[in-house]
Amino acid sequence: MAKRLSRRILAAHLAAAVEDGDAKKAVKQLAAHLIETRRIKEADLIVRDAEQQLADRGVVVGTVVSAFDLSSAMQSALQTMVKKETGSRQVTLVYRSDPSVLGGFAIHLPGKQLDRTIQTHLTTLKTRFKKA
Amino acid sequence: MTTLSITELSKELRHAIEQLETTGSLDEVGIVMRVGDGVAWIHGLHSAGYSEVLQIETDDGIVEAFALNLLEDEIGAVLLGRDMGVKAGQTVRLKGTVLDVPVGPELLGRVVDPLGRPLDGGPAIKTKQRGIVEREAIGVMGRKSVHEPLMTGIASIDAMFPIGRGQRELIIGDRQTGKTALAIDTMINQAKQKTGVINVYVAVGQKLSKIARLVERLKQEGVMEQTIVVATSPSDPASLLYLAPYSGTAMGEYFRDNSQHALMIYDDLTKHAVAYRQMSLLLRRPPGREAYPGDVFYLHSRLLERSAKLSDDLGAGSLTALPIIETQAGDISAYIPTNVISITDGQIFLETDLFYQGIRPAISAGLSVSRVGGAAQTGAVKAVSGSLKLGLSQFRELASFAQFGSDLDASTKQQIELGQRLTELLKQPQYQPMSIWQQVASIAAVTRGYFDEVAPSKVKDAQAALLTKLWADHKKDMQELEKGGKPTDELYAVIEKTARSVVKGFAG
Ligand SMILES: Nc1ncnc2c1ncn2[C@@H]1O[C@H](COP(=O)(O)OP(=O)(O)OP(=O)(O)O)[C@@H](O)[C@H]1O
Ligand SMILES: [Mg+2]
C-alpha cells in the first residue's frame, strides 16, 4: 500500500485545484481516496484545512451569520472590513440568517472569527456569573 | 448559579448590545475535534503557544484548557476541570495569556485549588497581582549562595543535616514513615521560633479528610496565618494535580521576590509524576522507562530550580523547597527517586525499620545528607554537633559487632553507650519542634559527657529535667543562647552544672 498521505498534503492538493479552477475533478479524486483509505471521517477537517490554505494565499471564503437579513449597505461594509483585516485579494462571503443567535452577527472565516452575536455574549456572561 | 437582579442583568445586556456596534478585529479560532479523559483535541489555532490558555465555548459557559501538545495539524489541550459539556464541533479561542494564579499576602491563611480558587468556604480571593504558573527560574547572576539557616526544629536535622534558606532538601522514604510529619513540624517551627518564613504546603492528590486535619492542626498551632495550602484530591482531574506544584511555587515566589522568605512543601512529587504520566499517555506521548514520558526529569528540575536564594540586588529573598518522594520498599534507585535526588541539594532518608523500632523521626544517619546547608547552620548548634554524625555512624557499626556478644573492651563499650544515648536523645515526638537553646543544651549534655552516668533508657527523662531546670534557673543565659551565637565557656559551665545536678535520679 502507498504511504499514508497526511491531511495537510491532501488539503494542499484540494486548495491548489480550487485555485486553478478544476475543483470538481479534485473533489471526486479526494472522495475516492478517502473511501478507499477509510478516512471519510476526516473529510470535514480536510475541507477546513484547504480553506485555511486558500486563505493563506489570499482567497478567503467565509460565512456571515445574523439573526435577521443584513442590509446591502451592511453587507458591503462587512466585505470591505474582511478584505482589509485579512489582507486578501479575493473575499467571498455567504450570508445566512439564524434566529438562534438572537441578535448581532458573526463572521466565520477559515481559522478566524468575529463574533458579535448576543448568544455568545450571553455565554460569556453566564461564565462570569458562575465563577463569582 | 447566582440569581441576578433584573437591573443588573439589563445593565449587562445593554452594555453587551453597545459592544456589538463597535466592530473589533478578527479572533483566531479553532474547533474541538474530539474530547475524552480530560483532553480536548483541537483543529486550527495555529498561533497557539505551549502552555497557553484556550477557551472552549460550551452551552454551559466557557471552559478553559491549556495547550500541551502542539502537533502538525492538531493541538492536544488539557481541560482545567471536568470535561462534561465539552463536545466536538465547539469553538475554541485563545485567551491570550499563559496560565497564571492570584499571588500575594491576601492568600495567607487560605486553602485554595491550583487555580487559586478558595476551597475553604471563605470569601473570593482578590489580589493585586497574578503570578505566572510556569515561570522561568532565576538566572545565575540573580542568585547568591545559601547562607542563612532554615531551622526545622527537629534536632537531628538541624544538628546533622542543616538546611539553609534557598536550599532544596528532599524528604524520601516509604509510605507511613513520617515524611509529612517532618514537613509539618518544620512549618510549625517557623511560627514557634518566629522566623517570619511563609509556608506554602502543596498537597498533590491527597485525601480531603487528611488535608482538613492538617489545616485544623496548623490553626491550632497558630501557623495558619503564615501558611498557604494548595490542595488537590485524588478525584481531581490529572491536570490539576499536575499544576498544583507550579501554582504553589508561583504563590511562594511572590514572597521571595519581595525580600521575604518562603518555604515550599511538595507532598508528594511521586503522585505528581504519576499524574503527569497519566496526562502524557492520554496525550499519546511515547512512554519510556516505567511508562513515564521522556521529559519527566524536566518536570521536576524546572520546578525545583525556582527555589533560590536571591542576590542583594534582587532583594535577598529566598524560596526553600522540601519536596517529598515516596519509595517502594526503600528502593531509592527507582526512576523518579533517582531523578529527584540528583536535582536536590541533599536528602533526608526515612527508614521503615527505624520507624518500627520506635526511633522517630526515623532518619537514617548513613543515607541522609545536606550538601549546602553546612554554611548556613546556626553557630550554636554547629558548635555542639560536630562529632554527632560520626558518633552515630560508628555506633551503628559497632552495634552490629556487639550483637555477637563477645567481650568488648572498655572504650568500645563506652562508644556503644554513647551511641545509644544519642539515639535516644534524637527521638522527638510530633508537633514539638525544639528551639535553639533546647537543641544546644540537650546535645551538649550527651556529646560533652555530662550525661555519661545516665542509663540510655532514661535519657529522654533526664533531658526533660535538664531543660525545665535550665529555663527555671537560667532563663537569661538560655535567651542569650537562643540568639544563635557560639556558646561561651560560661554558658557551657552553666549547662554542665545543671546537667550534673539532674543526672542523679537517672543513673543506670
Ligand atoms: N516523630 C514522630 N513520633 C511519633 N509518631 C510519629 C512521628 N512522626 C510520624 N508519626 C506518626 O506516624 C504516622 C505516619 O506519619 P506521616 O503521615 O507523617 O507519614 P508519611 O510518610 O507522610 O505517610 P504517607 O506515606 O501516608 O504520606 C502518623 O500516624 C504519625 O502520627
Ligand atoms: Mg504523607
GROMACS .gro file of C-alpha atoms in nm, chain B residues 134-135 137 168 170 204 241-246 249 266-277 292-307 321 323-326 334-344:
model
   57
  266GLU     CA    1   0.517   2.814   3.460
  267ARG     CA    2   0.762   3.091   3.534
  269ALA     CA    3   1.382   3.011   3.716
  300ARG     CA    4   1.619   2.211   4.812
  302LEU     CA    5   1.437   1.604   4.963
  336VAL     CA    6  -0.089   1.653   4.544
  373LEU     CA    7  -0.264   1.759   4.018
  374TYR     CA    8  -0.004   1.838   3.755
  375LEU     CA    9  -0.045   2.214   3.801
  376ALA     CA   10  -0.052   2.219   4.182
  377PRO     CA   11   0.325   2.238   4.249
  378TYR     CA   12   0.379   2.504   3.984
  381THR     CA   13   0.554   2.789   4.362
  398TYR     CA   14   0.550   1.944   4.781
  399ASP     CA   15   0.363   1.645   4.924
  400ASP     CA   16   0.439   1.447   4.720
  401LEU     CA   17   0.622   1.452   4.388
  402THR     CA   18   0.573   1.080   4.331
  403LYS     CA   19   0.199   1.137   4.289
  404HIS     CA   20   0.280   1.441   4.078
  405ALA     CA   21   0.490   1.231   3.839
  406VAL     CA   22   0.209   0.974   3.822
  407ALA     CA   23  -0.043   1.246   3.729
  408TYR     CA   24   0.192   1.369   3.460
  409ARG     CA   25   0.237   1.016   3.329
  424TYR     CA   26   0.694   0.783   3.216
  425PRO     CA   27   0.739   1.020   2.922
  426GLY     CA   28   1.093   1.116   2.822
  427ASP     CA   29   1.075   1.462   2.976
  428VAL     CA   30   0.978   1.358   3.328
  429PHE     CA   31   1.318   1.474   3.454
  430TYR     CA   32   1.248   1.823   3.325
  431LEU     CA   33   0.911   1.810   3.503
  432HIS     CA   34   1.080   1.830   3.843
  433SER     CA   35   1.405   2.005   3.752
  434ARG     CA   36   1.226   2.312   3.624
  435LEU     CA   37   1.006   2.313   3.932
  436LEU     CA   38   1.289   2.288   4.184
  437GLU     CA   39   1.514   2.533   4.001
  438ARG     CA   40   1.271   2.804   4.104
  439SER     CA   41   1.383   2.766   4.465
  453ALA     CA   42   1.191   2.362   4.892
  455PRO     CA   43   0.993   1.803   4.812
  456ILE     CA   44   0.866   1.467   4.935
  457ILE     CA   45   0.912   1.139   4.748
  458GLU     CA   46   0.757   0.807   4.842
  466ALA     CA   47   1.384   0.369   4.108
  467TYR     CA   48   1.335   0.619   3.826
  468ILE     CA   49   1.163   0.913   3.997
  469PRO     CA   50   1.362   0.893   4.325
  470THR     CA   51   1.699   0.896   4.144
  471ASN     CA   52   1.587   1.187   3.930
  472VAL     CA   53   1.480   1.400   4.222
  473ILE     CA   54   1.784   1.302   4.431
  474SER     CA   55   2.006   1.427   4.152
  475ILE     CA   56   1.819   1.758   4.132
  476THR     CA   57   1.809   1.841   4.503
   0.00000   0.00000   0.00000
